[in-house]
Short mmCIF file of C-alpha atoms in Angstrom, two decimals:
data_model
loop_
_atom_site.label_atom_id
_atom_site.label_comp_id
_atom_site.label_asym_id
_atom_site.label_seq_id
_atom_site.Cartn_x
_atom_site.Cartn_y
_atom_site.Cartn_z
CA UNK A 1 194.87 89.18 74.75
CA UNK A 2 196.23 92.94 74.63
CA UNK A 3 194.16 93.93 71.83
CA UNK A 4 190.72 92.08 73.87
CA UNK A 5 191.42 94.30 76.73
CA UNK A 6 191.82 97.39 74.73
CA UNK A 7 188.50 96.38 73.13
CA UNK A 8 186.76 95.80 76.58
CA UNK A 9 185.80 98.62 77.22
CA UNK A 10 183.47 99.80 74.59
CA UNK A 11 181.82 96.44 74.34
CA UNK A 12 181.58 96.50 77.91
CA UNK A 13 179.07 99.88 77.40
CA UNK A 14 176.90 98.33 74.53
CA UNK A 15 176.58 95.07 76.59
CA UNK A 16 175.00 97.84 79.34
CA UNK A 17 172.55 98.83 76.61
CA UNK A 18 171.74 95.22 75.47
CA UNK A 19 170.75 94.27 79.33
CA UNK A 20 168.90 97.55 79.79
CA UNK A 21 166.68 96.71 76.70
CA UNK A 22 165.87 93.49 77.86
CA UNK A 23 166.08 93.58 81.62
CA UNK A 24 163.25 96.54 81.07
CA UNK A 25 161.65 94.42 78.32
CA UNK A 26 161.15 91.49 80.38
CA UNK A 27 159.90 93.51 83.95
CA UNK A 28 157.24 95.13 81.63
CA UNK A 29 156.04 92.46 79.07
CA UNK A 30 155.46 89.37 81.82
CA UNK A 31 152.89 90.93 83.41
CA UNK A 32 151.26 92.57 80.70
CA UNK A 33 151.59 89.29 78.70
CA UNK A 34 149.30 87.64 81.81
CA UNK A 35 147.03 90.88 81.55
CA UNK A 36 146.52 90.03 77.96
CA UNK A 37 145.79 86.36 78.52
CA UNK A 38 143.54 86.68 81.21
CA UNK A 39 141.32 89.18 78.79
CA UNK A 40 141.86 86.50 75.72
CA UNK A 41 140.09 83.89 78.00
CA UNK A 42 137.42 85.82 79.50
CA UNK A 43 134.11 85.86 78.79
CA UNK A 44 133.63 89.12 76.87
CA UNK A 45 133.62 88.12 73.29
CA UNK A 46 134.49 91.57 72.03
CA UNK A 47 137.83 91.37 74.27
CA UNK A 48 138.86 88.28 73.49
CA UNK A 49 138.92 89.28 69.90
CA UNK A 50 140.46 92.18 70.10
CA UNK A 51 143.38 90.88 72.14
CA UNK A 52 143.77 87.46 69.62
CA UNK A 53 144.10 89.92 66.95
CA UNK A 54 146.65 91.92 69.03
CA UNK A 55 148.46 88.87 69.45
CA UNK A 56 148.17 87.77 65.87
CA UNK A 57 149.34 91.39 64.68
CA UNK A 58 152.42 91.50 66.72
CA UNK A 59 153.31 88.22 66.23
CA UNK A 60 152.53 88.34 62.72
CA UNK A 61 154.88 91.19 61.74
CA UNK A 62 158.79 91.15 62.01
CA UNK A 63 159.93 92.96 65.28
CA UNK A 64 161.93 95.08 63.50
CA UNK A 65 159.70 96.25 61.15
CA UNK A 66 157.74 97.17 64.25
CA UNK A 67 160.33 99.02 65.63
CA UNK A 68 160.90 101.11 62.68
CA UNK A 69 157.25 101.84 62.60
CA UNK A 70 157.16 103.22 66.21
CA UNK A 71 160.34 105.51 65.56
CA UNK A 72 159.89 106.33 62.25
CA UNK A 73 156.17 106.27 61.26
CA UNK A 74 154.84 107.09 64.38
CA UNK A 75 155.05 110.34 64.13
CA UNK A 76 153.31 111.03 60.94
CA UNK A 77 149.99 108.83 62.12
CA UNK A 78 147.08 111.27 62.42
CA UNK A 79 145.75 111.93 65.58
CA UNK A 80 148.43 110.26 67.35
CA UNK A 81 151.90 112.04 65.93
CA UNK A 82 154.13 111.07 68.73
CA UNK A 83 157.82 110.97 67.93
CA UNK A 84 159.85 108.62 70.96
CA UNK A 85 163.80 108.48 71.09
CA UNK A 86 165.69 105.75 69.72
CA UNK A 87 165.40 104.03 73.18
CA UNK A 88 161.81 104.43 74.24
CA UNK A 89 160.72 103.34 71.27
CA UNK A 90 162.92 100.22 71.04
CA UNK A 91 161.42 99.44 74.50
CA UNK A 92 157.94 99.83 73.32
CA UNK A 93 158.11 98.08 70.56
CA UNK A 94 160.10 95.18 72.53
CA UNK A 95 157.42 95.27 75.02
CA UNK A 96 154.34 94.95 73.05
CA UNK A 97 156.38 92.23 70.84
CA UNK A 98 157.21 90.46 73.88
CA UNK A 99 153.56 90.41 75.67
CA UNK A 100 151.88 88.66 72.80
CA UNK A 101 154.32 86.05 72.90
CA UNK A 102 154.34 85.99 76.73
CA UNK A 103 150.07 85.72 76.28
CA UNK A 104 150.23 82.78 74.85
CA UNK A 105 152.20 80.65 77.00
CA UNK A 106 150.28 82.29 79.80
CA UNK A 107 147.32 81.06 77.86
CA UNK A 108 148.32 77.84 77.30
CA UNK A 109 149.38 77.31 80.87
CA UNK A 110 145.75 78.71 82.25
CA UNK A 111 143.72 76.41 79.67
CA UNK A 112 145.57 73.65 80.78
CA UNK A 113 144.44 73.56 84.16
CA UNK A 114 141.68 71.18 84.82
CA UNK A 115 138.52 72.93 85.12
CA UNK A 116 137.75 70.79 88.45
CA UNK A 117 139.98 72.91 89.90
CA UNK A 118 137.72 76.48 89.22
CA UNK A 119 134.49 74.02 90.33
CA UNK A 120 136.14 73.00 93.72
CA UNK A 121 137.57 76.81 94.60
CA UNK A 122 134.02 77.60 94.22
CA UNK A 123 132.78 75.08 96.54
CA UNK A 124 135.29 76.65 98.67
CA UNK A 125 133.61 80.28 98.28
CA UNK A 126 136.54 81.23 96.45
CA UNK A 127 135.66 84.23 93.68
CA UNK A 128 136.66 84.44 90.33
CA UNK A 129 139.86 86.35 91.26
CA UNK A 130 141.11 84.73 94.36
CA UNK A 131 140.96 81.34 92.66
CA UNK A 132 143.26 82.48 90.09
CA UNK A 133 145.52 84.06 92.23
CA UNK A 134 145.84 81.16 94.64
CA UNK A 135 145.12 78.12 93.40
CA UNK A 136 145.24 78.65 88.85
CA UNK A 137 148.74 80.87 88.76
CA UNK A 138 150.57 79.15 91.20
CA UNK A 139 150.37 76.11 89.21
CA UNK A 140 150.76 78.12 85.84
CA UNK A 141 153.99 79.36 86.99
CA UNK A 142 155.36 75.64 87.19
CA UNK A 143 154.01 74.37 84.02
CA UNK A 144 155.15 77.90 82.11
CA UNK A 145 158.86 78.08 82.70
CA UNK A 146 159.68 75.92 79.99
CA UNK A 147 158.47 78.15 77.26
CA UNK A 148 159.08 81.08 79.25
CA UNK A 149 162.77 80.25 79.26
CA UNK A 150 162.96 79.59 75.80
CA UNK A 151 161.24 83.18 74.84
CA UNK A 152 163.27 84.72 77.22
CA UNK A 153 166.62 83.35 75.84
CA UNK A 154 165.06 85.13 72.54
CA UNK A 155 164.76 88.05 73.75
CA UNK A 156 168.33 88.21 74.86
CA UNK A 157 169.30 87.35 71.06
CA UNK A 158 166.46 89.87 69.72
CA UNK A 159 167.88 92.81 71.32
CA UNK A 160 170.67 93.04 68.39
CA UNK A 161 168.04 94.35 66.03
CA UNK A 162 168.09 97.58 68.04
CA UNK A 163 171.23 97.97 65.89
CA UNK A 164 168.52 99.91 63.35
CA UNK A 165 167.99 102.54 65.54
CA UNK A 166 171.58 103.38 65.36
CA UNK A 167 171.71 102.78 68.74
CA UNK A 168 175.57 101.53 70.66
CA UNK A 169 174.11 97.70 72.10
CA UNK A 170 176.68 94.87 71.96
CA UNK A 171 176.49 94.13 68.28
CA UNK A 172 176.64 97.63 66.77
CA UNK A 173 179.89 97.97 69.40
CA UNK A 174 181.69 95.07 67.91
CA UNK A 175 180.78 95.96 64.62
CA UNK A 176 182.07 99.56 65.21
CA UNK A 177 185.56 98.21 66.10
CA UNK A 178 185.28 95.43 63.04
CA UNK A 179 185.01 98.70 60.41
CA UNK A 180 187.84 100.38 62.33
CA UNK A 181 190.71 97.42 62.99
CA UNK A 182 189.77 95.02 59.98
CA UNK A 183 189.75 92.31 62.42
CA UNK A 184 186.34 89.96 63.58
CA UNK A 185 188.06 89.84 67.35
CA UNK A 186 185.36 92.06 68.18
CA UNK A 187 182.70 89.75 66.82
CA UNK A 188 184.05 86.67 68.59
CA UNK A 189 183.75 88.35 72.11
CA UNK A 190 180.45 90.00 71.56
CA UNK A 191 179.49 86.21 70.20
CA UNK A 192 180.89 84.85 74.02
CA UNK A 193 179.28 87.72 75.92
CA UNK A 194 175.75 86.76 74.15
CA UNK A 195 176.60 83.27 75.36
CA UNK A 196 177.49 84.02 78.41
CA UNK A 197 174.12 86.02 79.25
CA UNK A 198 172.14 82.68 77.75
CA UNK A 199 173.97 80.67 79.99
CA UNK A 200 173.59 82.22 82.93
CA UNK A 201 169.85 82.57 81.76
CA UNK A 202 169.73 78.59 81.05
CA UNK A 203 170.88 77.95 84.30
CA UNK A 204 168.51 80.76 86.28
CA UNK A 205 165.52 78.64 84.69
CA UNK A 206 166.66 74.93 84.77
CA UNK A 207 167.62 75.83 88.71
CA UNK A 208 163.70 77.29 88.89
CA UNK A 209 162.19 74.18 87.27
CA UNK A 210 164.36 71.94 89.37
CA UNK A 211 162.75 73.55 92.51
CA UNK A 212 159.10 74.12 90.77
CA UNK A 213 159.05 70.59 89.39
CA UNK A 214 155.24 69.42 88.24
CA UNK A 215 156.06 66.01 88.94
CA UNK A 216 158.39 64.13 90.96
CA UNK A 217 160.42 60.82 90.90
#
């Protein structure tokens, strides 16, 4: 129990990173994940396909391997040339990763709305906008936080492959101390901390489909 304490605190600090990179991950790539589904179902042809092959591109490709493009190639693409830190670019990449898959369950959840629903908001003088704002999305949210919870309890796990970057999250912490003491202590606590943060995630969601429940009885 000593030698957990004296290990605390740097696991502590790359457990600080790991929430960082996905608290800031998440905030960004819901929305822009609903942005991205609402252009894949509208009715401009040209947008739809460029966002489907947006989505099939990022989700198509490892994450990592995006990440190391962003940080390392990046930089040498004409025209654009921009070199990012370790942790901007872990968060772009994470972000634009994240908002395809979030697209698609927003899509899913939209399409599966029945279109008598759009026909009656209409009869109701409702535009385009206002019916998905108050009668589509409300609904969306319910039927959504299945899948949502499942992507986001991936992106909890996901944020280890920031360990590439060199940069001090949970993992790259306990595997710090593994090199230095010989002992996989370190990788036994970082394993309850990661379950831990699932948990509490698994619990967040189940109490939010509890309340949100489609159907009763």
């Amino acid at each position: 129990m000593d030698y957990v304490m004296a290990i605390m605190g740097p696991l502590l600090e790359g457990t600080a990173v790991t929430l960082q990179v996905f608290l800031i991950t998440f905030v960004l790539a819901v929305p822009l994940g609903l942005g991205l589904a609402l252009l894949r179902i509208s009715r401009s042809g040209v947008l739809g396909a460029l966002v489907n092959g947006y989505i099939w591109l990022m989700r198509g490709t490892p994450l990592m391997l995006q990440m190391l493009f962003i940080y390392f190639a990046l930089p040498f693409v004409p025209v654009i040339g921009i070199r990012l830190p370790d942790f901007p670019a872990a968060i772009v990449a994470f972000v634009l990763n994240y908002a395809a898959y979030f697209a698609e369950i927003f899509r899913a959840g939209i399409q599966s709305i029945d279109r008598g629903q759009y026909e009656g908001a209409r009869v109701l003088g409702l535009s385009y906008s206002q019916t998905m704002r108050r009668v589509v999305l409300p609904q969306v949210f319910k039927r959504i936080l299945p899948p949502l919870s499942n992507e986001t309890i991936t992106l909890v796990k996901d944020t280890s492959l920031i360990y590439v970057l060199a940069m001090n999250d949970l993992l790259r912490a306990a595997r710090g101390i593994v090199q230095r003491d010989f002992t996989t202590t370190p990788f036994i606590v970082a394993a309850a901390f990661y379950l831990l943060m699932t948990l509490l995630l698994t619990l967040g969601f189940q109490r939010l489909e509890r309340k949100h429940a489609v159907y009763d009885g």
